[in-house]
Each structure stands twice: as C-alpha cells, then as structure tokens.
PDB file of C-alpha atoms in Angstrom:
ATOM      1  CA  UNK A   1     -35.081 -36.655  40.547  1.00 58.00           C
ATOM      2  CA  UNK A   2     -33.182 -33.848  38.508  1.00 65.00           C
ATOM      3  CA  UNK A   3     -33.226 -33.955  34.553  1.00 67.00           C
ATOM      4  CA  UNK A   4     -30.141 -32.734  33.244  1.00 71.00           C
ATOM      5  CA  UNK A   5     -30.257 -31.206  29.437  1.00 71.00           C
ATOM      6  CA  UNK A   6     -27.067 -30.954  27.808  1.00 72.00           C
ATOM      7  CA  UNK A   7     -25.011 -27.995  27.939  1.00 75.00           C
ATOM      8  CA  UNK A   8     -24.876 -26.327  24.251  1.00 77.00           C
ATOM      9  CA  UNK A   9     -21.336 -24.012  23.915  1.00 78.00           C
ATOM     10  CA  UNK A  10     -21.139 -21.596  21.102  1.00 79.00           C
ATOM     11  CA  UNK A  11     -18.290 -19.999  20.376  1.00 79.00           C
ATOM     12  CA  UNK A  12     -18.008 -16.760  18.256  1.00 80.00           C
ATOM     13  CA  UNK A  13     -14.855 -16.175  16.983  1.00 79.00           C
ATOM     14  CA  UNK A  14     -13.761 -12.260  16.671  1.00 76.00           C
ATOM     15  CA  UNK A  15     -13.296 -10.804  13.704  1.00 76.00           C
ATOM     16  CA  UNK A  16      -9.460 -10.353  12.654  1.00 73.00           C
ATOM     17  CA  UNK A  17      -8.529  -6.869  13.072  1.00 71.00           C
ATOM     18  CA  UNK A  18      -5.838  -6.189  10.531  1.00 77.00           C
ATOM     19  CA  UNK A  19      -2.462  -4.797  11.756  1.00 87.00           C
ATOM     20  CA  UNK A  20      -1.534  -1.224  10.612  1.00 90.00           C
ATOM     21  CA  UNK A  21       0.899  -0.244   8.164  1.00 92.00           C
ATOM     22  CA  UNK A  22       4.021   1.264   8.458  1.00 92.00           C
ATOM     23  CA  UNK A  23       5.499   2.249   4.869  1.00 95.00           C
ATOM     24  CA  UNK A  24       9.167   1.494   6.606  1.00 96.00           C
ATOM     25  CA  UNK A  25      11.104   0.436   3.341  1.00 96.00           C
ATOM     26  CA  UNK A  26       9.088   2.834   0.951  1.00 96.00           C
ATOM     27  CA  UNK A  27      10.030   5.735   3.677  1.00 97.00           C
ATOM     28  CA  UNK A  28      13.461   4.318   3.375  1.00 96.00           C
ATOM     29  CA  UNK A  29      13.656   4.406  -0.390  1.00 96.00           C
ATOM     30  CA  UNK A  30      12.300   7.567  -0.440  1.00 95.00           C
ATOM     31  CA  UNK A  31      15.049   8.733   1.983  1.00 95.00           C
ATOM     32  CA  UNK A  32      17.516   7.345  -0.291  1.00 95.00           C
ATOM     33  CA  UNK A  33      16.717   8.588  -3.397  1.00 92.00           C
ATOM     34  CA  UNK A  34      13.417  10.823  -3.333  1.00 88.00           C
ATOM     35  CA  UNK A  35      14.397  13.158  -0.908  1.00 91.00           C
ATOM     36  CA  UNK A  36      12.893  16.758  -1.699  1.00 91.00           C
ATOM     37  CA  UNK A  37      12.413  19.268   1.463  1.00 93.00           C
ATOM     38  CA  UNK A  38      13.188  16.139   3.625  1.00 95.00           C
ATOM     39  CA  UNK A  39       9.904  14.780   3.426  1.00 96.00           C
ATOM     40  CA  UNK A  40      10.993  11.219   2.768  1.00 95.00           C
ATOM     41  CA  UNK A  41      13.142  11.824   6.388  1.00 97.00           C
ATOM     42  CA  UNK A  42      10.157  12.722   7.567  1.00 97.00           C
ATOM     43  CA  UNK A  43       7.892   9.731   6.205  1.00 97.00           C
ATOM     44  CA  UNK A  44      10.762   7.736   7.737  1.00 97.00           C
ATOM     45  CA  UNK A  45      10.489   8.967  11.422  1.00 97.00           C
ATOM     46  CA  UNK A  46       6.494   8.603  11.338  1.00 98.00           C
ATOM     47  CA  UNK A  47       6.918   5.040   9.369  1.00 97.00           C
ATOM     48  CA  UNK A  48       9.336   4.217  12.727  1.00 97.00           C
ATOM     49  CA  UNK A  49       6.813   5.439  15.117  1.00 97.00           C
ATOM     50  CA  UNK A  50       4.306   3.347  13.451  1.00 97.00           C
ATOM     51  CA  UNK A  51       5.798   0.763  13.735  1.00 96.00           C
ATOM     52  CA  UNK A  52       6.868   1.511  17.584  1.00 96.00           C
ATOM     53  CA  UNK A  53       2.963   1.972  18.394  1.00 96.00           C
ATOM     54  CA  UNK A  54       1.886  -1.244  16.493  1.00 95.00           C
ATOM     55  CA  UNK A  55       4.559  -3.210  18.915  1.00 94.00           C
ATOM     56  CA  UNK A  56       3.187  -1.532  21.944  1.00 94.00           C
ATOM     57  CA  UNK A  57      -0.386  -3.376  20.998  1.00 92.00           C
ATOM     58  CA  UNK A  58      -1.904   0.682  20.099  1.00 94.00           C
ATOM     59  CA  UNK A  59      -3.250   0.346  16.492  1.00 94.00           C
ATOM     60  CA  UNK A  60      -4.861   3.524  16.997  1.00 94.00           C
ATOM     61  CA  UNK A  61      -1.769   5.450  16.789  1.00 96.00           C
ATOM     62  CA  UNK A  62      -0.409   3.163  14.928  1.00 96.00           C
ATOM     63  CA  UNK A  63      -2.806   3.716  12.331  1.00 96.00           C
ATOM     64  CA  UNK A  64      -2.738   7.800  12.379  1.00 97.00           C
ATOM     65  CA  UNK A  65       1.178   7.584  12.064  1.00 97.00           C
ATOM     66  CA  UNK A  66       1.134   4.749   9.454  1.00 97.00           C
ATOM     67  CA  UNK A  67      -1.635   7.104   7.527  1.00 97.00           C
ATOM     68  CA  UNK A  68       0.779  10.359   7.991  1.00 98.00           C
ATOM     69  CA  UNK A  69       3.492   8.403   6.639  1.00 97.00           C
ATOM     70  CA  UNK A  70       1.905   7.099   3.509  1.00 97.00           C
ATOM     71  CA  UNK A  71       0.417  10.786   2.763  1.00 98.00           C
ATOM     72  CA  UNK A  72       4.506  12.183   2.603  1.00 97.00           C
ATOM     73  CA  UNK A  73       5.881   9.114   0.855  1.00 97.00           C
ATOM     74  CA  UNK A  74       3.535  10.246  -1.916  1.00 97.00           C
ATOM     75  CA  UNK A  75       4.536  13.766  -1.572  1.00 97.00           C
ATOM     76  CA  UNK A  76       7.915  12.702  -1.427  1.00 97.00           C
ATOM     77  CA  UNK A  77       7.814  10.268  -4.567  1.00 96.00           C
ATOM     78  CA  UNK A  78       5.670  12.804  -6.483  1.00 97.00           C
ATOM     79  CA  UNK A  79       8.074  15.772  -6.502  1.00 96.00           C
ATOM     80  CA  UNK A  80      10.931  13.922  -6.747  1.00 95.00           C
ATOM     81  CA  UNK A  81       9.589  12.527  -9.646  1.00 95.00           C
ATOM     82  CA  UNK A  82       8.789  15.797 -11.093  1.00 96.00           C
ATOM     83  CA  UNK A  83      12.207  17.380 -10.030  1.00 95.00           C
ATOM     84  CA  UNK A  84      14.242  14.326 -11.642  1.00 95.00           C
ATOM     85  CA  UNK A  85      12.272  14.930 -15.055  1.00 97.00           C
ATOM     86  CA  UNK A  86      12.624  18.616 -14.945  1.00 97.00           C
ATOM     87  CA  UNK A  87      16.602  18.302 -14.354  1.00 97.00           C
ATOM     88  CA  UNK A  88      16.161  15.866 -17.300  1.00 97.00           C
ATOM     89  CA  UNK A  89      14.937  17.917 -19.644  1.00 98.00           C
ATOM     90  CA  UNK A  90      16.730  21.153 -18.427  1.00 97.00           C
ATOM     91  CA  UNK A  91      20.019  18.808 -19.218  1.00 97.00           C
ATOM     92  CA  UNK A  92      18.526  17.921 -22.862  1.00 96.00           C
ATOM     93  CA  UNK A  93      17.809  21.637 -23.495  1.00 96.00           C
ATOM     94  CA  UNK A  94      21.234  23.153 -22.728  1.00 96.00           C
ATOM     95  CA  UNK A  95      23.111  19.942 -24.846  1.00 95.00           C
ATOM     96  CA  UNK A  96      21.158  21.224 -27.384  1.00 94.00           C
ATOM     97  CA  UNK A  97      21.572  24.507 -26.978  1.00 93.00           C
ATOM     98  CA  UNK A  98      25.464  23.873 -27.074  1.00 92.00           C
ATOM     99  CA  UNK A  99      24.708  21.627 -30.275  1.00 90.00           C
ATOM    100  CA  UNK A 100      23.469  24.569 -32.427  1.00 84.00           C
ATOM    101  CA  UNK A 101      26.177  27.104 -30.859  1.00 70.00           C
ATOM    102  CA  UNK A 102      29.149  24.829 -32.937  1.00 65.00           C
TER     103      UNK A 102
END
C-alpha cells in the first residue's frame, strides 16, 4: 500500500519587464520644427532604430538607442529654443532701432 500526498503547484509569476522607449513623435517634432545642426534628424534615425530593435524582441539595444535618442531630442529642443528666442529678440532690437532712426 502506497500513500499518495497531494501535489502542491506554485507558480511565480515574472516580473513585467517594461518595454523601451523610442521618442518617435518627439524626434519627429523636433525634425519639424527644432531642427539645429540636424540633431532632431538624428534623434529621428536612433528613435527608428529603437523602435526596429524593440520589434526584433532586443530591449537591450533597444534601450541604448531609445536612451541616445532622448539625450539629442533635448539637445535638439534646447537650442532651438534658445536660437528661436535669440532671433526674437534680435528682431525686437533692430524694430527698435529703426523706431528711433524716424
């Protein structure tokens, strides 16, 4: 005579790993419109590899490229931000300086 126990399963569910970023429509915006040295052209092509390595299941890569990306969209968005309120006030300062000239 055999005693059989019963069988106890436990089940450990993994941890989600959360899926890497790619910065595709800020890239894109700052092709558009924020644009200095290319660097939003370049955020662009290493947001589209990002996202190319997150389909091919390698979140490693996907990871470094989606990090590279980020790093110029900020470059990008920072200097064009400074370049757009430099033009600004270079405008406001020669409209004046034709003001005072009449």
């Amino acid at each position: 005579a055999t005693a059989f126990s019963p069988t106890i399963t436990s089940f450990v569910q993994p941890e989600p790993v959360p899926s890497p970023r790619d910065f595709v429509l800020w890239s894109f915006f700052n092709s558009m419109f924020c644009n200095p040295f290319c660097l939003g052209f370049a955020a662009l092509v290493f947001s589209i590899k990002a996202r190319d390595r997150k389909i091919a299941q390698d979140p490693a890569a996907a990871d470094s490229y989606g990090r590279t990306a980020k790093h110029l969209n900020i470059a990008a968005f920072c200097l064009g931000i400074v370049g757009t309120i430099t033009c600004i006030m270079l405008l406001v300062m020669y409209y004046n300086s034709l003001q005072v000239g009449n």
